[in-house]
Coordinates of C-alpha atoms in Angstrom, one line a residue:
X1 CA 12.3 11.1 4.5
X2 CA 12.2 14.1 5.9
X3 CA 9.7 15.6 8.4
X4 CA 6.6 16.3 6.7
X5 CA 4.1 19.7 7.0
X6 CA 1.1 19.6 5.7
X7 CA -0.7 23.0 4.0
X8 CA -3.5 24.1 1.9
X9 CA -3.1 23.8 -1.9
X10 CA -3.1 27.2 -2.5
X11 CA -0.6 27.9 0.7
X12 CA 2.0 25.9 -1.0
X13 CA 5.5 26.5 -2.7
X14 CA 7.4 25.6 -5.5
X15 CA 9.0 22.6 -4.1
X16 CA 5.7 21.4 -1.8
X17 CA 4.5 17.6 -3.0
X18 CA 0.3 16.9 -3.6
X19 CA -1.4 14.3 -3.0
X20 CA -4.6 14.2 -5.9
X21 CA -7.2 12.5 -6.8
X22 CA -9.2 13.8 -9.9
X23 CA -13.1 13.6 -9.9
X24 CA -14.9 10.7 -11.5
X25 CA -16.4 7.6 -10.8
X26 CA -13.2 5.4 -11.2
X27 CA -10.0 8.0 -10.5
X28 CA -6.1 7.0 -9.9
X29 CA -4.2 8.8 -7.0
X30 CA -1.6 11.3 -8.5
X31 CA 1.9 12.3 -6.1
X32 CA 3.1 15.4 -7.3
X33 CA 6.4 17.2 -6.6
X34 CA 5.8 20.6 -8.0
X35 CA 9.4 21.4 -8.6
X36 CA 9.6 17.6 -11.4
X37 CA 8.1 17.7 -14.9
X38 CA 6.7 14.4 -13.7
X39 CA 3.7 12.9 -11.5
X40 CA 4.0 9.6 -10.1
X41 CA 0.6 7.5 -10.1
X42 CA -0.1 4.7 -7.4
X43 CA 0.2 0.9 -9.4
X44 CA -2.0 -1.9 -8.7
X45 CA 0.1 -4.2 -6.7
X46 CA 1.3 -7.8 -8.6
X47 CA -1.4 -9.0 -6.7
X48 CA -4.1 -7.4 -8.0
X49 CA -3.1 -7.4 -11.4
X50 CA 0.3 -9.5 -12.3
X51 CA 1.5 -6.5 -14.0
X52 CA 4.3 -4.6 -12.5
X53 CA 3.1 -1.1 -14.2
X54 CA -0.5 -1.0 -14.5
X55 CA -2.0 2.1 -12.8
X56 CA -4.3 1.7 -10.1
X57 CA -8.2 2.9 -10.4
X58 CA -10.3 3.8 -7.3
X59 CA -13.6 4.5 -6.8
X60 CA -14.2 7.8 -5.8
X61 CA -15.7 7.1 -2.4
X62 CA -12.1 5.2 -1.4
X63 CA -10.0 7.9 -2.4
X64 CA -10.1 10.2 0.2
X65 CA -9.1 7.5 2.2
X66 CA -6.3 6.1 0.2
X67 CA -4.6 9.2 -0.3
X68 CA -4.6 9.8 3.8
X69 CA -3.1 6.5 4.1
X70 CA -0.8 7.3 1.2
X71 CA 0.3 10.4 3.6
X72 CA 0.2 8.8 6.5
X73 CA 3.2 5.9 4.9
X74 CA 5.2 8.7 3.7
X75 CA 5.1 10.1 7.6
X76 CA 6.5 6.8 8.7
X77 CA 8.4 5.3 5.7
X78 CA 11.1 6.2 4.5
X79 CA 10.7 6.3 0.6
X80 CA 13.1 5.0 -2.1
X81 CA 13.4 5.3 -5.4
X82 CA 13.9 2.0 -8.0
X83 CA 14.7 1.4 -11.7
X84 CA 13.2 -1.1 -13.2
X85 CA 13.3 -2.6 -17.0
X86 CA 10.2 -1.9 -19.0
X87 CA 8.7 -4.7 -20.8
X88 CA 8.6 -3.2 -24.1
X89 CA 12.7 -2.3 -23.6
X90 CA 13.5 0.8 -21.7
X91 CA 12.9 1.8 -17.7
X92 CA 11.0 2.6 -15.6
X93 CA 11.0 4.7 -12.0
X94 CA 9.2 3.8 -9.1
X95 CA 8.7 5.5 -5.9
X96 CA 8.4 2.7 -2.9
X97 CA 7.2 3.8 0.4
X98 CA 5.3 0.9 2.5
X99 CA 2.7 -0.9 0.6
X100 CA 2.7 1.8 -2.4
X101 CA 4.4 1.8 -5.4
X102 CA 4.1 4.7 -7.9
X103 CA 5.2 5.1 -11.0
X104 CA 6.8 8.3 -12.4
X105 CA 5.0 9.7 -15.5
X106 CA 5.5 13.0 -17.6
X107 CA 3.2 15.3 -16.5
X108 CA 1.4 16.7 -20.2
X109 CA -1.7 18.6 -19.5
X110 CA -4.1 17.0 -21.7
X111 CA -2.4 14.5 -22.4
X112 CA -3.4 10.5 -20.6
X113 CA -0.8 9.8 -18.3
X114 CA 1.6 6.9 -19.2
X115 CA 4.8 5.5 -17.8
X116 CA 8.0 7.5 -18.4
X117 CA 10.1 5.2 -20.3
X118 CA 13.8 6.5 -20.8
X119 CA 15.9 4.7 -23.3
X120 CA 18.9 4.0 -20.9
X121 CA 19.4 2.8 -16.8
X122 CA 21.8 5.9 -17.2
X123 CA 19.2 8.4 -18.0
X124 CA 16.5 6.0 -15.7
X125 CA 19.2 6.7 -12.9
X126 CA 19.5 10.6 -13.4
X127 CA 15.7 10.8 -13.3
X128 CA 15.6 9.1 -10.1
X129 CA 18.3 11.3 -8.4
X130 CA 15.8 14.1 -9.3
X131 CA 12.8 12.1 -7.9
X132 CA 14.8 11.5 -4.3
X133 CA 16.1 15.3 -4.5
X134 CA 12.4 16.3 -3.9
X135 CA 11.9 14.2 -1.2
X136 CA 14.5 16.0 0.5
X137 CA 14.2 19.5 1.3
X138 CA 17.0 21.6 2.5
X139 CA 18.2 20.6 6.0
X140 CA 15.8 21.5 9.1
X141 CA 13.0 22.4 6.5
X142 CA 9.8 20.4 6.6
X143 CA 8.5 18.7 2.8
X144 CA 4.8 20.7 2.2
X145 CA 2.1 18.4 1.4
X146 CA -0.5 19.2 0.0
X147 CA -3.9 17.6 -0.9
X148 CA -6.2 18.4 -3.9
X149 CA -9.2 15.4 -4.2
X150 CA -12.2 17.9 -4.6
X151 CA -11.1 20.3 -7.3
X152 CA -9.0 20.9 -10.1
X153 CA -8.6 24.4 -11.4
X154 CA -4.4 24.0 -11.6

């Protein structure tokens, strides 16, 4: 992955990647490369759930935290990108890095997030090759990251 620079929400470009976490009680932890039609939410791990795509609710006190360790992976890690079959027929992207997995979702304003399901490993696979394009900004550039866990106005 390339070097990562973290800046203020409103300080970032087109192409910069946020880390959010939505107010309420119970929230999930939203990736989100600006320049995609898609967010990727964090999954519970088959651990916690036995279900390979099941989103993963926090509390709102853990969030902060979670998203600083999210960051903190994806200034270590190096992130990859995985297709996997849907249970109901289709698949699935995932975003690896460390102990996270994320799943990519359309982004719908208004709209609950769900997994994006794509009717062939060919269109799964060109989805994913957009997904590792973000995570790679041109050479000698730093990725922006930005953070958004308090408010939500965009």
């Amino acid at each position: 992955m390339a070097p990562l620079r973290r800046v203020a929400a409103q300080d970032a470009g087109p192409n910069a990647v946020g880390i959010l976490a939505p107010p309420g009680r119970r929230t999930v932890v939203i990736l989100r490369p600006r320049a995609l039609p898609w967010d990727l939410l964090l999954a519970q791990s088959p651990e916690e759930s036995g279900v390979s795509l099941v989103f993963r609710e926090v509390g709102h006190l853990e969030a902060p935290g979670l998203t600083q360790n999210l960051y903190r992976t994806l200034e270590k890690a190096t992130a990859t990108v995985d297709i996997a079959a849907f249970q109901s027929g289709g698949f699935c992207v995932l975003l690896l890095a460390g102990p996270f997995r994320l799943i990519l979702c359309p982004r719908e304003p208004g709209v609950a997030y769900r997994p994006a399901v794509f009717a062939t490993e060919h269109d799964a696979h060109l989805a994913s090759e957009q997904l590792a394009a973000a995570f790679r900004p041109a050479p000698g550039a730093p990725l922006e990251f930005y953070f958004n866990t308090r408010q939500f106005t965009h």
